[in-house]
Coordinates of C-alpha atoms in Angstrom, one line a residue:
Chain A
M192 CA 9.1 6.2 9.7
M193 CA 5.9 6.6 7.8
S194 CA 2.8 4.9 9.3
S195 CA 0.7 2.5 7.3
Y196 CA -2.4 3.7 9.2
L197 CA -4.9 6.1 7.8
Y198 CA -5.8 8.8 10.3
I199 CA -9.2 10.4 10.3
V200 CA -9.5 13.1 12.9
R201 CA -13.1 14.1 13.4
N202 CA -13.7 17.8 13.3
R203 CA -16.5 20.3 13.9
V204 CA -16.3 22.1 10.6
R205 CA -19.6 20.9 9.2
E206 CA -21.4 21.5 12.5
Q207 CA -20.0 25.1 12.8
R208 CA -20.7 25.9 9.1
V209 CA -24.3 24.8 9.3
Q210 CA -24.8 26.7 12.6
R211 CA -23.7 29.8 10.8
G212 CA -25.9 29.1 7.8
L213 CA -22.9 29.0 5.4
S214 CA -22.7 27.0 2.2
Q215 CA -19.6 24.9 1.5
A216 CA -18.8 27.3 -1.4
E217 CA -19.1 30.3 0.9
L218 CA -16.8 28.7 3.5
A219 CA -14.3 27.7 0.8
G220 CA -14.2 31.3 -0.4
A221 CA -13.6 32.6 3.1
L222 CA -10.8 30.1 3.7
D223 CA -9.3 30.6 0.2
V224 CA -9.6 26.9 -0.6
S225 CA -11.7 24.9 -3.1
R226 CA -15.3 23.7 -2.3
Q227 CA -13.9 20.1 -2.9
T228 CA -11.4 20.6 -0.1
V229 CA -14.1 21.8 2.3
I230 CA -16.1 18.7 1.5
S231 CA -13.0 16.5 2.1
I232 CA -12.2 18.2 5.4
E233 CA -15.8 17.9 6.6
S234 CA -15.9 14.2 5.8
G235 CA -12.6 13.7 7.5
R236 CA -10.9 12.3 4.4
Y237 CA -8.4 15.2 4.3
L238 CA -6.4 16.4 7.2
P239 CA -5.6 20.1 6.6
S240 CA -2.1 21.6 7.1
L241 CA -1.4 23.3 10.3
P242 CA -1.8 26.8 8.8
L243 CA -5.2 25.9 7.2
A244 CA -6.3 24.3 10.5
F245 CA -5.5 27.6 12.3
R246 CA -7.4 29.5 9.6
I247 CA -10.4 27.3 10.0
S248 CA -10.4 27.5 13.7
R249 CA -9.9 31.3 13.8
F250 CA -12.7 31.7 11.2
F251 CA -15.1 30.0 13.6
G252 CA -13.6 31.6 16.7
M253 CA -12.5 28.3 18.2
T254 CA -9.1 26.8 19.2
V255 CA -7.6 24.2 17.0
D256 CA -7.9 21.4 19.6
K257 CA -11.7 22.2 19.9
M258 CA -12.1 22.2 16.1
F259 CA -10.0 19.1 15.5
D260 CA -10.4 16.8 18.4
P261 CA -7.4 14.3 18.6
D262 CA -9.4 12.2 21.1
D263 CA -11.8 11.4 18.3
E264 CA -9.0 10.0 16.1
V265 CA -9.9 6.9 14.2
T266 CA -7.2 4.6 12.9
G267 CA -7.4 1.7 10.5
A268 CA -5.4 -0.2 8.0
Chain B
M63 CA -17.3 26.9 -14.2
K64 CA -14.3 29.0 -13.3
R65 CA -12.8 31.9 -15.1
L66 CA -9.6 31.7 -17.1
S67 CA -6.5 33.0 -15.3
R68 CA -3.1 34.0 -16.6
G69 CA -1.6 30.9 -15.0
H70 CA -4.2 28.7 -16.7
L71 CA -2.9 29.9 -20.1
Q72 CA 0.8 29.1 -19.6
V73 CA 0.7 25.3 -19.8
P74 CA -1.7 25.2 -22.9
A75 CA 0.5 27.8 -24.5
V76 CA 3.6 25.6 -24.0
M77 CA 1.6 22.6 -25.2
L78 CA 0.7 24.4 -28.4
V79 CA 4.2 25.7 -29.0
L80 CA 5.8 22.2 -28.4
G81 CA 3.0 20.5 -30.5
T82 CA 3.6 23.0 -33.3
G83 CA 7.4 22.4 -33.0
L84 CA 6.8 18.6 -33.3
A85 CA 4.5 19.2 -36.4
A86 CA 7.3 21.3 -37.9
A87 CA 9.8 18.5 -37.3
V88 CA 7.4 16.1 -39.0
L89 CA 6.9 18.5 -41.8
V90 CA 10.7 18.7 -42.4
G91 CA 11.2 14.9 -42.1
Q92 CA 8.0 13.5 -43.7
G93 CA 6.1 16.3 -45.5
W94 CA 2.9 18.2 -44.8
R95 CA 0.6 15.2 -45.1
A96 CA 2.1 13.7 -42.0
A97 CA 2.5 17.1 -40.3
I98 CA -1.1 18.3 -40.5
P99 CA -2.5 15.5 -38.2
V100 CA 0.2 16.2 -35.6
E101 CA -0.8 19.9 -35.6
I102 CA -4.5 19.0 -35.3
V103 CA -3.8 16.7 -32.4
A104 CA -1.7 19.5 -30.7
V105 CA -4.6 22.0 -31.2
I106 CA -7.2 19.6 -29.9
A107 CA -5.1 18.7 -26.8
T108 CA -4.5 22.4 -26.1
L109 CA -8.3 23.1 -26.4
G110 CA -9.1 20.1 -24.2
Y111 CA -6.6 21.3 -21.5
L112 CA -8.2 24.8 -21.6
L113 CA -11.7 23.4 -21.3
L114 CA -10.9 21.0 -18.4
G115 CA -9.3 23.9 -16.6
V116 CA -12.5 25.9 -16.2
L117 CA -14.4 22.9 -14.5
D118 CA -15.3 23.3 -10.8
T119 CA -13.5 20.1 -9.9
D120 CA -10.2 19.0 -8.6
I121 CA -9.1 18.2 -12.1
G122 CA -10.3 21.6 -13.3
A123 CA -8.3 23.3 -10.5
I124 CA -5.1 21.3 -11.4
Y125 CA -5.5 22.0 -15.2
G126 CA -6.5 25.6 -14.4
S127 CA -3.4 26.3 -12.2
R128 CA -5.5 27.4 -9.2
T129 CA -4.9 24.6 -6.8
D130 CA -5.2 24.8 -3.0
E131 CA -3.0 22.7 -0.7
R132 CA -5.0 19.5 -1.0
Q133 CA -5.1 19.7 -4.8
Q134 CA -1.4 20.4 -4.9
M135 CA -0.9 17.2 -2.9
I136 CA -3.1 15.3 -5.5
R137 CA -1.1 16.8 -8.3
L138 CA 2.2 15.9 -6.6
R139 CA 1.1 12.3 -6.1
A140 CA -0.2 12.1 -9.7
Q141 CA 3.2 13.4 -10.9
A142 CA 5.0 10.8 -8.7
L143 CA 2.9 8.0 -10.1
T144 CA 3.5 9.3 -13.7
A145 CA 7.2 9.3 -13.1
E146 CA 7.2 5.8 -11.6
I147 CA 5.2 4.4 -14.5
T148 CA 7.4 6.2 -17.0
A149 CA 10.5 4.8 -15.4
L150 CA 9.0 1.3 -15.5
A151 CA 8.2 1.8 -19.2
V152 CA 11.7 3.0 -19.9
V153 CA 13.2 -0.1 -18.2
I154 CA 10.8 -2.4 -20.2
G155 CA 11.6 -0.5 -23.4
Y156 CA 15.3 -0.9 -22.7
M157 CA 14.9 -4.7 -22.2
V158 CA 12.8 -5.0 -25.4
Q159 CA 15.5 -3.1 -27.4
V160 CA 18.2 -5.4 -25.9
A161 CA 16.3 -8.5 -27.0
R162 CA 15.8 -7.0 -30.5
R163 CA 19.4 -6.1 -30.7
A164 CA 18.2 -2.6 -31.5
P165 CA 19.7 0.7 -30.3
T166 CA 19.2 1.2 -26.6
W167 CA 20.7 4.7 -26.2
P168 CA 17.3 6.6 -26.3
F169 CA 16.1 4.6 -23.3
A170 CA 19.5 4.8 -21.6
I171 CA 19.5 8.6 -21.9
I172 CA 15.9 8.9 -20.5
A173 CA 16.9 6.6 -17.6
L174 CA 20.0 8.7 -16.9
V175 CA 18.0 12.0 -17.0
A176 CA 15.4 10.5 -14.6
A177 CA 18.1 9.3 -12.2
V178 CA 19.9 12.7 -12.2
S179 CA 16.6 14.5 -11.8
F180 CA 15.7 12.4 -8.8
V181 CA 19.0 13.0 -7.1
A182 CA 18.8 16.7 -7.9
G183 CA 15.2 16.7 -6.5
V184 CA 16.3 15.2 -3.2
A185 CA 19.2 17.6 -2.9
I186 CA 17.1 20.6 -3.6
Y187 CA 14.0 19.8 -1.6
R188 CA 15.7 18.3 1.5
A189 CA 17.1 21.8 2.0
H190 CA 13.5 23.2 2.1
D191 CA 12.1 20.6 4.4
I192 CA 8.7 20.7 2.8

């Protein structure tokens, strides 16, 4: 059954991008997604698909569970 | 601003062809005075679609046929909403026609096509498990 909850899983995309001195557009180009999607992922509004989550994690040399921490999951109506 | 791609040109090309086809139908049925505004609207709509497609926004990506996974989801949801509202409009149109004792068959055909499309969609896409 589909949950009526909104899931926002916090991630380290913005932190890692800033550390590497990349712009959102540059990261978007490297991941082959739009700049708007990078913005949505960074803000936690959009949960990427599993393949994209792996692409992001590999790009930053991290594991998926380090990049997207399920313990930081926020739920709400 | 984004560059035009081949995929970006397909939908506007279809819009222009269908709009011109509609203008031709109006020309045959009602003459050139009625057909010219239809063709003008078709050309303006096509140009508008092309211009929106080069914007560096979600709408630009959708109109420009260069969506990523998130924008595909947005487009799917928008299409689902469009279909639901269209179905509601068809039902309301059908009821109005019944009340007016006017022909209901155009609305009945659209409702039938929508129902068959939905069943076909479920049959096709459940096999793909997307």
